[in-house]
Each structure stands twice: as structure tokens, then as C-alpha cells.
Amino acid sequence: MAEINSVTTLEMDGEIAVITLNSPPVNALSARVREGLHEGFKEAIASDAKAIVLICEGRTFIAGADITEFGGAAQGPSLFDVQDMMENSPKPVIAAIHGTALGGGLEVALCAHYRVAVPSARCGLPEVNLGLLPGAGGTQRLPRIAGVEKALEMVTSGQHVPAGQCLEMGLVDEIVPEGQLRQGAVAFARKAVAENKPLVKVRENNAKVDAAKGHPEIFESFRKANARKFRGFLAPEYNIRCIEAAVNEPFEEGLRTERKLFAELITGPQSAAQRYYFFAERQAQKIPDVPDDTPTRPIRKVGVLGAGTMGGGISMNFANVGIPVTIVEVKQDALDRGLATMRRNYERSRGARPEETERRLGLITGSLDMNAFADCDLVIEAVFERMDIKKDVFTKLDAICKPGAILATNTSGLNIDEIASVTKRPQDVIGLHFFSPANVMKLLEIVRADKTAKDVIATSMKLAKQIGKVAVLVGVTPGFVGNRILGQRQREAQKLVLEGAMPWDVDRVLYDFGFPMGPFAMSDLAGLDIGWVKEKSNGATIRDVLCEMDRRGQKTGAGYYDYDENRNAKPSPVTEKIINDFIVKSGRNPRKISDEEILERCIYPMINEGAKILDEGKAIRASDIDVVWVNGYGWPVYRGGPMYYGDQLGPDKVLAKMQEFQAKMGEDFKPAALLERLVAEGKKFADFKQPQRQPEPA
Ligand code: T1G
Ligand code: NAD
């Protein structure tokens, strides 16, 4: 075995040369790896080997270009040089795939003459998730193997396609037994030599792209079908243009188009924000005072208290990964309703298979007796949002649950220290704040209370990953991180309407900014009467007046907006009159408010509140706040998140605007002390580091 460099070895397995990469964590195509590949293939081609196998050590085949190198000076051999060497090799080159062959990794594999994979392997071109496109020939080679439609789907969704489907679409040539990748790849190579198999160059397979020539409707209908999903993003459209080039231009020409569009994206603000966000989500998993090797508690059985809107969705998350759940309600009808909702949600979910639905529902047991929680490793409470009820059930859980069980609350913002104080085991109490619908929304705010033990935090972070959630650790503060910052936007949105902006103006500005929906359309969807009490209503707010007129939102066909029979919203002259009457009655005159002011009034206080949250230690880092808002509140990922956006604007500009608004409109715009400090020090939110947490008293 010859060491080519620190991450690459070359050895002969009989007459087969085996190039092995070993560059943890994911064999990304760093300069070192490119160098190793370049020298490895040069030597293997020059050797008397009959064929060459490329394989990787560690958790995965090459998972793409090294994202940390983007924006830096180019070093080492270019990826294109490596690819040309592979594709033009006079000997068969076989790529042996395990884990995830992604982005540049799949593009390298597509320059091999053949690909073999283990059943658990997956392949994808997820560059679009980084605001990019496959920049190493992937948009030109993939449609030549998988066809235009499949290629469009893969490059615009970034999906990781399982090996079985890769075999069906010709992306891999053979599936070899799990755990026998190397033997399987070498055997395939030997067969290729023995049978003198052709040196297949994907770039020469034009049949599938030629078949799409003269069919621009393929692209038009694809754009139309995904317009809503791609709204605001640049990368999906650029990916589509590259696939169009694969159909309409010769290969080399298509490659040039791909490189030109790639260069535009990688130097643009959207990709910069999405690459920032890629690392932000991974940073959020790191808790400074809870090291990765902190022991965790086994979670084999979960209990959920309350089968309402949240309890059901929460339970499904655990059943989905094979963890049995006991769900407890106070009344039989509430329990039956909750179980029926879960069944409906399973039956309606995409690709649902009846036997799978039954298997998952089979893991969920309903009960009216809290003693059923006695052998649970974790109990999540999701009952009414009232402190007295929370305290009552936690007192009971403390008595019922076994030692070492984790007691969690799904409260939207109540004081978890106070809830924990009614138990004799506050160290086992934590907040697990799911978002509705809990079986769909990816975000999980994990709320660390004063006495929460580190292994409870470590267990919760690990469990979140297991159930497919993006977890962010936050501190106890009213509304935690997400709802607390939402409060700022909602307050300003309401105030803007009382000053003359119409609800649809505010919604349009936030929709155009990239949010999926504005606050008023959101309220109409959720129902204006949540928490509204008819008997107590006295027209004190615009919402009161609307509810009193039975304009309670989409469900009554009218709210802030009027709705047609297909629930399409349109601005309402009724609401406009209610608002103007309301403003005049309050002795003010409606004024014309610019879109710019609407945006700044809604967004800047959110950034300012984020600064307060950081300063109070309720979030570990600014990027955690961004992960909360991108995953839980629809902040457009191509703008990074509120704190990243604040850094792009410049904290000095945010401060100046807050001070300007404060002078005009009062203390709601009082700048956060941290914002003033950062500006004084010429720093950004991203520079903020939480002071070391004091060790827990013994
Ligand atoms: N570059 C650099 N670091 C990477 C990386 C990459 N491509 N992928 C992962 N990491 C780091 C990550 O930051 C983390 O570090 C550790 O690896 C484990 O990752 C020319 C331009 C492979 C499915 O978009 O989707 O190729 O936090 O926690 O959950 O066309 O990582 O431990 O210090 O996510 O098991 C295209 C990105 C690049 C794939 C594994 N490739 N990676 O998931 O572990 S662009 C991607 C992933 C490109 C070409 C273009 C996932 C994963 P740390 P992890 P995981
Ligand atoms: P919900 O009213 O839909 O359901 C609450 C359920 O709890 C009801 O079915 C009720 O019968 C049951 N219940 C009440 N007291 C009980 C008791 N002592 N024992 C057993 N069951 C009892 O409420 P929800 O929307 O599911 O909210 C539950 C919790 O989750 C609240 O704390 C809420 O703030 C929080 N939350 C809600 C949302 C949301 O969008 N709805 C999002 C995040 C968090």
C-alpha cells in the first residue's frame, strides 16, 4: 500500500488498483483530497493495474466540495482535472459508494465508467440547498443518465436518492451486499476487465437529452408546478437553466453554461446566506458546557399527556422512529378524538402505506390513567397552557414516574423553573417546545431550566436528531426565543395598521421579503377568535370588532381579508372601513406608510430583541436564533435569519434606525444594550460569545 498523501492511499488488489480516501468527517473535496485523487489516479493509470476502484473510508463516500473552502483562494489541482483523468482513463474506473455521494462527490462518481453501491447508500446533488448548482458537470451528466425529468427533480430538491432507485435510473450499475463494498467493487472491476466492458463516458450518452429536444413544455410545466416552492430563491431557476442547456447545447457548451451560472450564484448574497445557514444548523448542536461525550439516558418508551393539537403530533414523531408511546387524556372523547386525528394524519401523509400506518399506530397506546407513565423514560406534557394545571400535572408526574425519567413540558412560553419547582427532581425537568403541526415542523426549542441536568440536555439533543428535528437549546424567558421575537413583529404589525397601513400592505411587504405568509393572513388562517371571549368582547381592538361581526378568519369566509369559495384572500373594504373608523375614533389620522418603513418596523425590533436574548444568555449564539426563525417561523433561508440579516445590514444601521424610531415612537424601539456595545466595538452579532457558564454547584 502506497500513501499518496495524508488522506489518500493506493494499493493493488491483485490486478486492480484501489484508491482509498480517508478525510473525516465526510471526505469533502478539500484541496488535500483533490491532490490525493489527482496523484492517485495518475499513479494508478501509469501502473500495470487493469482497472481502478475509488472507495472511501469513514462514514461516507465524498459528500461534496469542501464548503469551508468556498470564497477562499483556489488551491491544489482543480476538480475538473481529476474528473478528466478519471473519465479519459484507458482502464475501467469504478466508484464504490457508501453513505452519501453528494454534490461534487456524485459528480466525481459520474466521471467513473461504472458505479457500485451498498443498499444503504444514497446519491444526490443538494447544491440548491446552499443556493448553488452542481458546478462540476453534474447538471450535464445527470440528465444523460437519469433523464431530464428526474434530473430536474434531483437538482431542484436536493433529495438524497436511495441506492435502489439509483439502480433503477441507471445512476449506479450494481448493488453489492452491505458491508462488502470493497470486495464487491473489486469483483465488479475484475468482471469489467474479463468481459472487456466498454469505458462508458456519461458525457457521450446523449439519448435521454436528445429525447427532450424540442420539448420546452417539460421545463415550462416544471417551472409552473414549482413556482410557489421556488419563490424568492435564485438557485432553483439557475439549476433548471443548466438542465435546459444539457438538452439544447453540446456537452462542452453546456459545461460552460453551468460554470457561468455557478459563478453568478457563488458570488451572490443568497448562497452566502444559505452556506452560513448550513453551518449554523450544525453549530446549534454544540452546547459549550455539555460536551459530545456527555452520557445520555436511554429513551425506549415515551409518555405524552394531552391528546390535543400538539399531543397527537408529538406522539407521531416517536412512533415514526419505532419508539412506543403511551398517550393519556382526561376524558375518553378527547382521547378518541386525538387518536382519530393521528390516524387521519397518517392516512393523509404522502406515500402512506396502510400496513405502515397500522404499524405506527400500533405503537401508540391511549389511556385515561396517568399511572400508565410509571415505566416511561420520558414524559412530555401537552395540556392546557395554564400554570396551575401544569403544576398540578407535574406534581402527579413526580410521584408516578420512575427515578431517572425525564419530565418535559411543551409549554409555549411559561416559566419552566416554576413548573420544575413543584417536583423533587428539577434536574430531570426540561422544556421540549414543539411547533404545530408537531409531526411536520422541524424545529424543536429545547428549554434549559436553571436546574436541568447536563445529561438531560444531551439526551434531549440526541433524541431530537433521532426524530428528525432541528434542535436549538434556549433559556427560560417568556415565549423562549421564537415566540418572544415574534411578539416584536406582531406588535409593530398591529401598530402599523392603527397608523394607516392596511393589513394586506403589511402582509405584502413581509411576503415579498420572503415569509410564506404575513401576520394578518396567518391570523385569519389560525382563527381570529383564539383566546377571544364573546361575553367579554367590547370592540376594544380591531380583532374584537371583526370577531363581533363574525369575521373570524378563513373558517367564516372573512376576517381581515374576504375569502372566495376557494379560500383565496382579497383585501376587504369592510375591514378597511373598520380600521379607518377605529383610527378616527382614537383621535388619530391615518397616514401613508411606505413599504420601507413597514419592513424596518417589523424586522429591526426582531433583531434588537435577538440582541437582548443573547445578552441575557437565553440563546448560546446569534446563529441559534437564526436556526429558530428559519425552521420555525418561515424566515427565508436565503436571508440567513434575523441576526445574520442584521449583520448584513450592519449593526450600526440597525441601531441608528432603532434610535430614530425611538425618538419618534417611544420605548418599544429602545436599543438593546448589546446592540449599542457591538456598534461601539465595531463588532457584529456573529462575533458575540456567551460568557462561560458557571459550573453547577455540587
Ligand atoms: N464541506 C465541509 N464540511 C462538511 C461538508 C462539506 N461538504 N458536509 C459536512 N460537513 C461537516 C459538517 O459541517 C459537520 O462538521 C460534519 O461534516 C458532519 O456533518 C462542485 C459546489 C453529508 C449528509 O451539500 O448534507 O459539492 O459540525 O453534522 O448529519 O458541485 O453533512 O462536526 O464540525 O451534517 O451525518 C454539496 C452537505 C457541497 C452535503 C452528513 N454537498 N453535507 O450529515 O453530519 S457543494 C452537500 C450534508 C458541491 C459541487 C458543489 C451532511 C451529510 P462539524 P453533519 P450528518
Ligand atoms: P389543546 O387544547 O389542543 O389540547 C390540550 C389537551 O390537554 C386537551 O385535549 C385536554 O383534554 C388535555 N388535558 C387538559 N388537562 C389535562 C390533564 N390534566 N391530563 C390530561 N390531559 C389534559 O392544546 P394544544 O394546542 O395541544 O396545546 C398544548 C400545550 O402545547 C400548551 O401548553 C400550548 O401552549 C403548547 N403549544 C401549543 C402550540 C399550538 O400551536 N397549538 C404550539 C406549541 C406549544
Tab-separated table of N, CA, C and O and ligand atoms in Angstrom, residues 305-312 314 328-331 334-335 337 370 381-386 389-390 392-393 396 409-414 432-437 483, ligand 2:
chain	number	residue	atom	x	y	z
A	305	LEU	N	-48.795	13.516	27.654
A	305	LEU	CA	-50.003	13.885	28.418
A	305	LEU	C	-50.766	14.958	27.650
A	305	LEU	O	-50.228	16.037	27.389
A	306	GLY	N	-52.005	14.608	27.258
A	306	GLY	CA	-52.816	15.539	26.455
A	306	GLY	C	-52.768	15.106	24.996
A	306	GLY	O	-51.692	14.999	24.419
A	307	ALA	N	-53.950	14.846	24.450
A	307	ALA	CA	-54.025	14.387	23.046
A	307	ALA	C	-54.692	15.443	22.174
A	307	ALA	O	-55.457	15.134	21.259
A	308	GLY	N	-54.390	16.704	22.457
A	308	GLY	CA	-54.988	17.790	21.677
A	308	GLY	C	-54.165	18.096	20.442
A	308	GLY	O	-53.492	17.205	19.884
A	309	THR	N	-54.168	19.348	20.014
A	309	THR	CA	-53.461	19.747	18.792
A	309	THR	C	-52.020	19.271	18.802
A	309	THR	O	-51.507	18.738	17.830
A	310	MET	N	-51.345	19.437	19.926
A	310	MET	CA	-49.918	19.122	19.983
A	310	MET	C	-49.628	17.679	20.382
A	310	MET	O	-48.757	17.023	19.804
A	311	GLY	N	-50.366	17.155	21.355
A	311	GLY	CA	-50.063	15.822	21.898
A	311	GLY	C	-50.013	14.746	20.825
A	311	GLY	O	-49.109	13.902	20.797
A	312	GLY	N	-50.955	14.812	19.921
A	312	GLY	CA	-51.021	13.803	18.852
A	312	GLY	C	-49.804	13.867	17.944
A	312	GLY	O	-49.128	12.855	17.684
A	314	ILE	N	-46.911	15.222	18.521
A	314	ILE	CA	-45.699	14.855	19.268
A	314	ILE	C	-45.558	13.332	19.310
A	314	ILE	O	-44.492	12.774	19.030
A	328	VAL	N	-52.017	9.923	27.298
A	328	VAL	CA	-53.038	9.944	28.364
A	328	VAL	C	-53.882	11.206	28.262
A	328	VAL	O	-53.349	12.298	28.031
A	329	GLU	N	-55.194	11.012	28.399
A	329	GLU	CA	-56.123	12.150	28.368
A	329	GLU	C	-57.000	12.118	29.609
A	329	GLU	O	-57.019	11.130	30.339
A	330	VAL	N	-57.749	13.180	29.804
A	330	VAL	CA	-58.657	13.219	30.955
A	330	VAL	C	-59.999	12.570	30.621
A	330	VAL	O	-60.603	11.916	31.451
A	331	LYS	N	-60.432	12.751	29.379
A	331	LYS	CA	-61.754	12.235	29.025
A	331	LYS	C	-61.657	11.306	27.805
A	331	LYS	O	-60.818	11.527	26.918
A	334	ALA	N	-61.993	12.978	24.362
A	334	ALA	CA	-60.783	13.720	23.965
A	334	ALA	C	-59.714	12.742	23.483
A	334	ALA	O	-59.021	12.984	22.489
A	335	LEU	N	-59.612	11.605	24.161
A	335	LEU	CA	-58.627	10.592	23.755
A	335	LEU	C	-58.982	10.044	22.373
A	335	LEU	O	-58.129	9.978	21.483
A	337	ARG	N	-60.729	11.430	20.077
A	337	ARG	CA	-60.518	12.480	19.068
A	337	ARG	C	-59.030	12.551	18.705
A	337	ARG	O	-58.644	12.563	17.537
A	370	MET	N	-52.907	8.282	34.369
A	370	MET	CA	-51.507	8.760	34.349
A	370	MET	C	-50.531	7.725	34.909
A	370	MET	O	-49.337	7.762	34.619
A	381	GLU	N	-45.453	16.677	28.576
A	381	GLU	CA	-46.770	17.216	28.920
A	381	GLU	C	-47.218	18.219	27.857
A	381	GLU	O	-46.434	19.079	27.472
A	382	ALA	N	-48.455	18.050	27.358
A	382	ALA	CA	-49.022	18.978	26.369
A	382	ALA	C	-50.480	19.258	26.703
A	382	ALA	O	-51.387	19.032	25.891
A	383	VAL	N	-50.694	19.739	27.923
A	383	VAL	CA	-52.071	20.068	28.345
A	383	VAL	C	-52.269	21.581	28.238
A	383	VAL	O	-51.387	22.305	27.791
A	384	PHE	N	-53.443	22.067	28.675
A	384	PHE	CA	-53.780	23.490	28.517
A	384	PHE	C	-52.650	24.396	29.026
A	384	PHE	O	-51.926	24.049	29.957
A	385	GLU	N	-52.505	25.553	28.423
A	385	GLU	CA	-51.416	26.483	28.753
A	385	GLU	C	-51.789	27.306	29.983
A	385	GLU	O	-52.015	28.534	29.912
A	386	ARG	N	-51.957	26.654	31.087
A	386	ARG	CA	-52.255	27.358	32.346
A	386	ARG	C	-51.303	26.854	33.424
A	386	ARG	O	-51.158	25.633	33.605
A	389	ILE	N	-52.594	24.291	36.022
A	389	ILE	CA	-52.759	22.918	35.509
A	389	ILE	C	-51.389	22.264	35.300
A	389	ILE	O	-51.169	21.105	35.672
A	390	LYS	N	-50.429	23.027	34.774
A	390	LYS	CA	-49.075	22.483	34.569
A	390	LYS	C	-48.501	22.014	35.912
A	390	LYS	O	-47.955	20.920	36.036
A	392	ASP	N	-50.068	21.198	38.605
A	392	ASP	CA	-50.829	20.044	39.115
A	392	ASP	C	-50.334	18.758	38.466
A	392	ASP	O	-50.006	17.791	39.152
A	393	VAL	N	-50.184	18.776	37.121
A	393	VAL	CA	-49.791	17.513	36.470
A	393	VAL	C	-48.325	17.165	36.754
A	393	VAL	O	-47.973	15.985	36.881
A	396	LYS	N	-48.106	15.391	39.967
A	396	LYS	CA	-48.528	13.984	39.824
A	396	LYS	C	-47.445	13.174	39.101
A	396	LYS	O	-47.096	12.065	39.521
A	409	THR	N	-41.976	19.561	29.356
A	409	THR	CA	-43.214	20.300	29.100
A	409	THR	C	-43.154	20.918	27.701
A	409	THR	O	-42.085	21.371	27.266
A	410	ASN	N	-44.280	20.939	27.032
A	410	ASN	CA	-44.383	21.533	25.695
A	410	ASN	C	-44.948	22.939	25.761
A	410	ASN	O	-45.416	23.509	24.777
A	411	THR	N	-44.841	23.556	26.946
A	411	THR	CA	-45.410	24.907	27.079
A	411	THR	C	-44.864	25.849	26.015
A	411	THR	O	-43.704	25.718	25.604
A	412	SER	N	-45.687	26.797	25.579
A	412	SER	CA	-45.254	27.744	24.540
A	412	SER	C	-44.427	28.884	25.099
A	412	SER	O	-43.857	29.664	24.343
A	413	GLY	N	-44.397	28.973	26.471
A	413	GLY	CA	-43.629	30.087	26.997
A	413	GLY	C	-43.733	30.307	28.489
A	413	GLY	O	-43.223	31.298	29.008
A	414	LEU	N	-44.387	29.376	29.216
A	414	LEU	CA	-44.495	29.556	30.665
A	414	LEU	C	-43.146	29.304	31.339
A	414	LEU	O	-42.254	28.695	30.754
A	432	LEU	N	-39.502	20.871	26.059
A	432	LEU	CA	-39.391	20.385	24.679
A	432	LEU	C	-40.506	21.073	23.923
A	432	LEU	O	-41.653	20.630	23.930
A	433	HIS	N	-40.178	22.208	23.314
A	433	HIS	CA	-41.199	23.070	22.682
A	433	HIS	C	-41.302	22.737	21.199
A	433	HIS	O	-40.489	23.171	20.391
A	434	PHE	N	-42.305	21.872	20.904
A	434	PHE	CA	-42.568	21.520	19.505
A	434	PHE	C	-43.397	22.635	18.865
A	434	PHE	O	-43.976	23.473	19.571
A	435	PHE	N	-43.480	22.595	17.506
A	435	PHE	CA	-44.242	23.613	16.788
A	435	PHE	C	-45.328	22.928	15.970
A	435	PHE	O	-45.116	21.829	15.460
A	436	SER	N	-46.445	23.579	15.832
A	436	SER	CA	-47.607	22.960	15.191
A	436	SER	C	-47.542	23.066	13.676
A	436	SER	O	-47.225	24.150	13.163
A	437	PRO	N	-47.841	21.993	12.932
A	437	PRO	CA	-48.135	20.629	13.369
A	437	PRO	C	-46.861	19.902	13.805
A	437	PRO	O	-45.873	19.874	13.055
A	483	ASN	N	-41.110	32.702	19.996
A	483	ASN	CA	-42.336	33.477	20.264
A	483	ASN	C	-41.999	34.863	20.823
A	483	ASN	O	-42.702	35.837	20.568
B	2	NAD	P1	-55.272	21.658	23.173
B	2	NAD	O1	-56.254	22.443	23.909
B	2	NAD	O2	-55.478	21.368	21.730
B	2	NAD	O3	-55.029	20.232	23.902
B	2	NAD	C1	-54.820	20.123	25.277
B	2	NAD	C2	-55.326	18.739	25.679
B	2	NAD	O4	-54.923	18.512	27.026
B	2	NAD	C3	-56.855	18.643	25.653
B	2	NAD	O5	-57.219	17.566	24.845
B	2	NAD	C4	-57.230	18.377	27.110
B	2	NAD	O6	-58.296	17.464	27.243
B	2	NAD	C5	-55.955	17.778	27.659
B	2	NAD	N1	-55.802	17.956	29.093
B	2	NAD	C6	-56.031	19.036	29.819
B	2	NAD	N2	-55.750	18.825	31.117
B	2	NAD	C7	-55.301	17.565	31.194
B	2	NAD	C8	-54.834	16.748	32.235
B	2	NAD	N3	-54.775	17.182	33.486
B	2	NAD	N4	-54.437	15.490	31.935
B	2	NAD	C9	-54.508	15.026	30.668
B	2	NAD	N5	-54.940	15.763	29.608
B	2	NAD	C10	-55.333	17.006	29.889
B	2	NAD	O7	-53.895	22.432	23.366
B	2	NAD	P2	-52.594	22.367	22.457
B	2	NAD	O8	-52.686	23.376	21.397
B	2	NAD	O9	-52.308	20.949	22.091
B	2	NAD	O10	-51.507	22.897	23.493
B	2	NAD	C11	-50.968	22.058	24.478
B	2	NAD	C12	-49.723	22.713	25.028
B	2	NAD	O11	-48.793	22.891	23.949
B	2	NAD	C13	-49.926	24.107	25.600
B	2	NAD	O12	-49.029	24.300	26.651
B	2	NAD	C14	-49.569	25.037	24.441
B	2	NAD	O13	-49.143	26.291	24.850
B	2	NAD	C15	-48.440	24.269	23.838
B	2	NAD	N6	-48.180	24.569	22.417
B	2	NAD	C16	-49.195	24.753	21.561
B	2	NAD	C17	-48.909	25.015	20.216
B	2	NAD	C18	-50.001	25.202	19.202
B	2	NAD	O14	-49.715	25.745	18.107
B	2	NAD	N7	-51.185	24.786	19.478
B	2	NAD	C19	-47.577	25.069	19.759
B	2	NAD	C20	-46.569	24.840	20.705
B	2	NAD	C21	-46.866	24.590	22.026
